[in-house]
Amino acid sequence: MLLSLGPQHSFPLEDVPKFLSSNTVEETLRKAAIFAPMWAVRWRWNLNRSLTVLRFKGGRKNPAPIQRLESDDIMGAIFPQLVACQNENPTGPVEPPDHPLVNQTMYDCLHEVMDVDSLRELVLRIERKEVEISFRDTVEPSPLAHEIVNGRPYTFLDDAPLEERRSRAITLRRGLPVEARDLAALDSRCHRACARRGHTRSSRSR
């Protein structure tokens, strides 16, 4: 997970796990999904599957730009708040209407693209202290974070253009900051835990 924060944001790293709650994580993703680029893609896919927007007309392929225009027109009729001008929209979160196409698109975004069930389970395990989290304040991203920092635009929940992302300004090392022989070394806590388990097994064998 990548959080893009500005200079006005300042808080202890230990507060980050409290940003999400297992009771509200799905509702949070619901509000974010309708503004994500994946929403429009899944919306057009469901319109094609339901034959609301045809891929072929009169024996010829319906051009993709025409399909997008037809999809936008249907979105304006079913979900006008999403396509309305910001000056005309009421304040507060946008509530999706109870419509089969909207419900199916929301289900696809939450369960097929983002896997909200596994996320809710992970957040719940963090709240139960079943998952231990370590916090490190470093001057550069971990090598494990390089893939998400260099992620494609469709991997993000907002539709900001690629050149405007703060993550593009991050300088990444060309190589790993540690020696290759240290990559397989166990964390000191893991080493102690393994030693305790080995001592327990040896005591039982005696």
mmCIF file of C-alpha atoms in Angstrom:
data_model
loop_
_atom_site.group_PDB
_atom_site.id
_atom_site.type_symbol
_atom_site.label_atom_id
_atom_site.label_comp_id
_atom_site.label_asym_id
_atom_site.label_seq_id
_atom_site.Cartn_x
_atom_site.Cartn_y
_atom_site.Cartn_z
ATOM 1 C CA MET A 1 0.000 0.000 0.000
ATOM 2 C CA LEU A 2 1.374 3.388 -1.009
ATOM 3 C CA LEU A 3 0.244 6.546 0.813
ATOM 4 C CA SER A 4 1.196 9.815 -0.849
ATOM 5 C CA LEU A 5 1.486 12.486 1.855
ATOM 6 C CA GLY A 6 2.369 16.144 1.659
ATOM 7 C CA PRO A 7 4.581 18.267 3.936
ATOM 8 C CA GLN A 8 1.542 19.251 6.019
ATOM 9 C CA HIS A 9 1.039 15.648 7.167
ATOM 10 C CA SER A 10 2.944 14.680 10.278
ATOM 11 C CA PHE A 11 2.146 11.765 12.573
ATOM 12 C CA PRO A 12 3.922 8.850 14.262
ATOM 13 C CA LEU A 13 4.400 5.815 12.047
ATOM 14 C CA GLU A 14 2.771 3.693 14.744
ATOM 15 C CA ASP A 15 -0.554 5.398 13.928
ATOM 16 C CA VAL A 16 -0.649 4.111 10.326
ATOM 17 C CA PRO A 17 -2.375 0.771 11.151
ATOM 18 C CA LYS A 18 -5.162 2.747 12.831
ATOM 19 C CA PHE A 19 -6.077 4.431 9.548
ATOM 20 C CA LEU A 20 -8.131 1.383 8.539
ATOM 21 C CA SER A 21 -10.676 -0.514 10.603
ATOM 22 C CA SER A 22 -12.051 -3.948 9.813
ATOM 23 C CA ASN A 23 -15.566 -2.555 10.320
ATOM 24 C CA THR A 24 -15.208 0.271 7.797
ATOM 25 C CA VAL A 25 -12.549 -0.915 5.323
ATOM 26 C CA GLU A 26 -15.091 -2.177 2.783
ATOM 27 C CA GLU A 27 -17.124 1.034 2.926
ATOM 28 C CA THR A 28 -13.925 3.044 2.488
ATOM 29 C CA LEU A 29 -13.040 1.091 -0.645
ATOM 30 C CA ARG A 30 -16.590 1.469 -1.965
ATOM 31 C CA LYS A 31 -16.278 5.242 -1.860
ATOM 32 C CA ALA A 32 -12.840 5.155 -3.494
ATOM 33 C CA ALA A 33 -13.686 2.609 -6.197
ATOM 34 C CA ILE A 34 -16.271 4.726 -8.020
ATOM 35 C CA PHE A 35 -13.642 7.406 -8.746
ATOM 36 C CA ALA A 36 -10.914 4.941 -9.759
ATOM 37 C CA PRO A 37 -10.051 4.278 -13.429
ATOM 38 C CA MET A 38 -10.965 0.601 -12.985
ATOM 39 C CA TRP A 39 -14.601 1.585 -12.390
ATOM 40 C CA ALA A 40 -15.101 2.832 -15.961
ATOM 41 C CA VAL A 41 -13.405 -0.262 -17.386
ATOM 42 C CA ARG A 42 -15.566 -2.673 -15.373
ATOM 43 C CA TRP A 43 -18.639 -0.590 -16.134
ATOM 44 C CA ARG A 44 -18.147 -0.937 -19.893
ATOM 45 C CA TRP A 45 -17.397 -4.647 -19.474
ATOM 46 C CA ASN A 46 -20.677 -5.232 -17.667
ATOM 47 C CA LEU A 47 -22.585 -3.195 -20.240
ATOM 48 C CA ASN A 48 -21.145 -5.423 -22.974
ATOM 49 C CA ARG A 49 -21.985 -8.601 -21.066
ATOM 50 C CA SER A 50 -25.560 -7.481 -20.449
ATOM 51 C CA LEU A 51 -25.913 -6.483 -24.151
ATOM 52 C CA THR A 52 -26.763 -2.949 -23.068
ATOM 53 C CA VAL A 53 -23.881 -1.685 -25.208
ATOM 54 C CA LEU A 54 -23.303 -3.907 -28.225
ATOM 55 C CA ARG A 55 -19.862 -4.795 -29.492
ATOM 56 C CA PHE A 56 -21.225 -5.509 -32.956
ATOM 57 C CA LYS A 57 -23.955 -3.644 -34.825
ATOM 58 C CA GLY A 58 -25.305 -4.549 -38.253
ATOM 59 C CA GLY A 59 -22.679 -7.245 -38.688
ATOM 60 C CA ARG A 60 -19.844 -4.798 -38.085
ATOM 61 C CA LYS A 61 -17.796 -4.079 -34.988
ATOM 62 C CA ASN A 62 -19.040 -1.172 -32.943
ATOM 63 C CA PRO A 63 -16.035 1.217 -32.654
ATOM 64 C CA ALA A 64 -14.528 1.505 -29.178
ATOM 65 C CA PRO A 65 -15.007 5.317 -29.012
ATOM 66 C CA ILE A 66 -18.706 4.871 -29.770
ATOM 67 C CA GLN A 67 -18.958 2.208 -27.049
ATOM 68 C CA ARG A 68 -17.372 4.600 -24.553
ATOM 69 C CA LEU A 69 -19.804 7.366 -25.502
ATOM 70 C CA GLU A 70 -22.777 5.017 -25.115
ATOM 71 C CA SER A 71 -21.423 3.802 -21.765
ATOM 72 C CA ASP A 72 -21.046 7.388 -20.533
ATOM 73 C CA ASP A 73 -24.620 8.186 -21.604
ATOM 74 C CA ILE A 74 -25.949 5.205 -19.666
ATOM 75 C CA MET A 75 -23.835 6.186 -16.664
ATOM 76 C CA GLY A 76 -25.379 9.657 -16.766
ATOM 77 C CA ALA A 77 -28.869 8.154 -16.781
ATOM 78 C CA ILE A 78 -28.275 5.591 -13.996
ATOM 79 C CA PHE A 79 -25.627 7.312 -11.861
ATOM 80 C CA PRO A 80 -25.907 11.066 -12.581
ATOM 81 C CA GLN A 81 -24.000 12.114 -9.445
ATOM 82 C CA LEU A 82 -20.838 10.496 -10.746
ATOM 83 C CA VAL A 83 -20.766 12.390 -14.038
ATOM 84 C CA ALA A 84 -22.314 15.657 -12.883
ATOM 85 C CA CYS A 85 -20.343 18.873 -12.649
ATOM 86 C CA GLN A 86 -18.641 19.351 -9.309
ATOM 87 C CA ASN A 87 -20.503 22.651 -8.822
ATOM 88 C CA GLU A 88 -23.829 20.843 -9.119
ATOM 89 C CA ASN A 89 -22.940 17.939 -6.851
ATOM 90 C CA PRO A 90 -24.067 18.150 -3.220
ATOM 91 C CA THR A 91 -21.418 18.114 -0.555
ATOM 92 C CA GLY A 92 -20.526 14.837 1.097
ATOM 93 C CA PRO A 93 -19.774 11.352 -0.242
ATOM 94 C CA VAL A 94 -21.417 10.099 -3.432
ATOM 95 C CA GLU A 95 -23.803 7.223 -2.754
ATOM 96 C CA PRO A 96 -24.106 4.646 -5.569
ATOM 97 C CA PRO A 97 -27.694 3.896 -6.604
ATOM 98 C CA ASP A 98 -29.217 0.459 -6.063
ATOM 99 C CA HIS A 99 -29.093 -0.719 -9.688
ATOM 100 C CA PRO A 100 -28.067 -4.178 -11.008
ATOM 101 C CA LEU A 101 -25.349 -2.785 -13.288
ATOM 102 C CA VAL A 102 -23.933 -0.555 -10.570
ATOM 103 C CA ASN A 103 -24.040 -3.357 -8.002
ATOM 104 C CA GLN A 104 -22.278 -5.777 -10.352
ATOM 105 C CA THR A 105 -19.592 -3.233 -11.210
ATOM 106 C CA MET A 106 -19.027 -2.523 -7.518
ATOM 107 C CA TYR A 107 -18.775 -6.253 -6.779
ATOM 108 C CA ASP A 108 -16.222 -6.752 -9.565
ATOM 109 C CA CYS A 109 -14.060 -3.869 -8.334
ATOM 110 C CA LEU A 110 -14.125 -4.967 -4.700
ATOM 111 C CA HIS A 111 -13.783 -8.734 -5.096
ATOM 112 C CA GLU A 112 -12.077 -9.356 -8.446
ATOM 113 C CA VAL A 113 -9.698 -6.399 -8.619
ATOM 114 C CA MET A 114 -8.985 -5.449 -4.985
ATOM 115 C CA ASP A 115 -9.911 -8.611 -3.006
ATOM 116 C CA VAL A 116 -11.626 -6.771 -0.170
ATOM 117 C CA ASP A 117 -12.277 -10.009 1.740
ATOM 118 C CA SER A 118 -8.574 -10.735 2.212
ATOM 119 C CA LEU A 119 -7.906 -7.100 3.099
ATOM 120 C CA ARG A 120 -10.621 -7.137 5.761
ATOM 121 C CA GLU A 121 -9.196 -10.358 7.202
ATOM 122 C CA LEU A 122 -5.679 -8.878 7.281
ATOM 123 C CA VAL A 123 -6.851 -5.699 9.043
ATOM 124 C CA LEU A 124 -8.780 -7.835 11.533
ATOM 125 C CA ARG A 125 -5.676 -9.926 12.281
ATOM 126 C CA ILE A 126 -3.676 -6.732 12.814
ATOM 127 C CA GLU A 127 -6.290 -5.506 15.295
ATOM 128 C CA ARG A 128 -6.107 -8.838 17.137
ATOM 129 C CA LYS A 129 -2.288 -8.572 17.333
ATOM 130 C CA GLU A 130 -2.003 -11.774 15.291
ATOM 131 C CA VAL A 131 0.102 -9.952 12.692
ATOM 132 C CA GLU A 132 3.151 -8.071 13.907
ATOM 133 C CA ILE A 133 4.060 -4.841 12.135
ATOM 134 C CA SER A 134 7.518 -3.250 12.183
ATOM 135 C CA PHE A 135 8.015 0.482 11.555
ATOM 136 C CA ARG A 136 11.123 1.928 9.921
ATOM 137 C CA ASP A 137 11.739 5.586 9.092
ATOM 138 C CA THR A 138 14.202 5.444 6.192
ATOM 139 C CA VAL A 139 15.526 7.959 3.692
ATOM 140 C CA GLU A 140 14.710 5.720 0.719
ATOM 141 C CA PRO A 141 12.138 3.022 -0.075
ATOM 142 C CA SER A 142 12.783 -0.579 0.786
ATOM 143 C CA PRO A 143 13.707 -2.800 -2.190
ATOM 144 C CA LEU A 144 10.428 -4.626 -1.572
ATOM 145 C CA ALA A 145 8.542 -1.378 -2.304
ATOM 146 C CA HIS A 146 10.173 -0.648 -5.666
ATOM 147 C CA GLU A 147 7.487 -2.431 -7.667
ATOM 148 C CA ILE A 148 4.589 -0.473 -6.188
ATOM 149 C CA VAL A 149 6.481 2.837 -6.366
ATOM 150 C CA ASN A 150 6.987 2.230 -10.105
ATOM 151 C CA GLY A 151 3.422 0.917 -10.529
ATOM 152 C CA ARG A 152 1.381 1.628 -13.639
ATOM 153 C CA PRO A 153 -1.333 4.321 -13.446
ATOM 154 C CA TYR A 154 -4.093 1.701 -13.335
ATOM 155 C CA THR A 155 -2.725 0.270 -10.086
ATOM 156 C CA PHE A 156 -3.722 3.413 -8.157
ATOM 157 C CA LEU A 157 -7.163 4.333 -6.851
ATOM 158 C CA ASP A 158 -7.001 7.901 -8.128
ATOM 159 C CA ASP A 159 -6.887 9.048 -11.733
ATOM 160 C CA ALA A 160 -4.019 11.521 -11.427
ATOM 161 C CA PRO A 161 -1.733 11.578 -14.484
ATOM 162 C CA LEU A 162 1.550 9.756 -14.221
ATOM 163 C CA GLU A 163 3.709 12.877 -14.337
ATOM 164 C CA GLU A 164 1.885 14.415 -11.320
ATOM 165 C CA ARG A 165 2.501 11.562 -8.896
ATOM 166 C CA ARG A 166 4.825 12.260 -5.995
ATOM 167 C CA SER A 167 6.122 8.702 -6.236
ATOM 168 C CA ARG A 168 7.776 9.563 -9.580
ATOM 169 C CA ALA A 169 10.095 11.981 -7.764
ATOM 170 C CA ILE A 170 11.490 9.228 -5.525
ATOM 171 C CA THR A 171 15.052 8.219 -6.314
ATOM 172 C CA LEU A 172 15.589 4.475 -6.222
ATOM 173 C CA ARG A 173 18.896 2.699 -5.971
ATOM 174 C CA ARG A 174 20.032 0.722 -8.978
ATOM 175 C CA GLY A 175 21.207 -2.058 -6.683
ATOM 176 C CA LEU A 176 20.321 -3.418 -3.284
ATOM 177 C CA PRO A 177 21.607 -1.436 -0.264
ATOM 178 C CA VAL A 178 22.778 -4.627 1.441
ATOM 179 C CA GLU A 179 25.201 -7.378 0.611
ATOM 180 C CA ALA A 180 23.793 -10.328 -1.305
ATOM 181 C CA ARG A 181 24.857 -12.743 1.438
ATOM 182 C CA ASP A 182 22.750 -10.809 3.975
ATOM 183 C CA LEU A 183 19.483 -11.175 2.061
ATOM 184 C CA ALA A 184 18.871 -14.672 3.464
ATOM 185 C CA ALA A 185 19.825 -13.739 7.024
ATOM 186 C CA LEU A 186 17.065 -14.152 9.607
ATOM 187 C CA ASP A 187 15.813 -11.256 11.656
ATOM 188 C CA SER A 188 17.171 -11.359 15.212
ATOM 189 C CA ARG A 189 13.660 -11.942 16.607
ATOM 190 C CA CYS A 190 13.059 -14.811 14.164
ATOM 191 C CA HIS A 191 16.448 -16.266 15.084
ATOM 192 C CA ARG A 192 15.558 -16.235 18.795
ATOM 193 C CA ALA A 193 12.126 -17.748 18.096
ATOM 194 C CA CYS A 194 13.667 -20.543 16.031
ATOM 195 C CA ALA A 195 16.206 -21.163 18.783
ATOM 196 C CA ARG A 196 13.435 -21.440 21.379
ATOM 197 C CA ARG A 197 11.465 -23.879 19.225
ATOM 198 C CA GLY A 198 14.569 -25.977 18.658
ATOM 199 C CA HIS A 199 15.274 -26.019 22.408
ATOM 200 C CA THR A 200 11.681 -27.102 23.099
ATOM 201 C CA ARG A 201 11.849 -29.947 20.598
ATOM 202 C CA SER A 202 15.158 -31.168 22.011
ATOM 203 C CA SER A 203 13.731 -31.090 25.546
ATOM 204 C CA ARG A 204 10.717 -33.127 24.473
ATOM 205 C CA SER A 205 12.901 -35.693 22.727
ATOM 206 C CA ARG A 206 14.839 -36.243 25.942
#
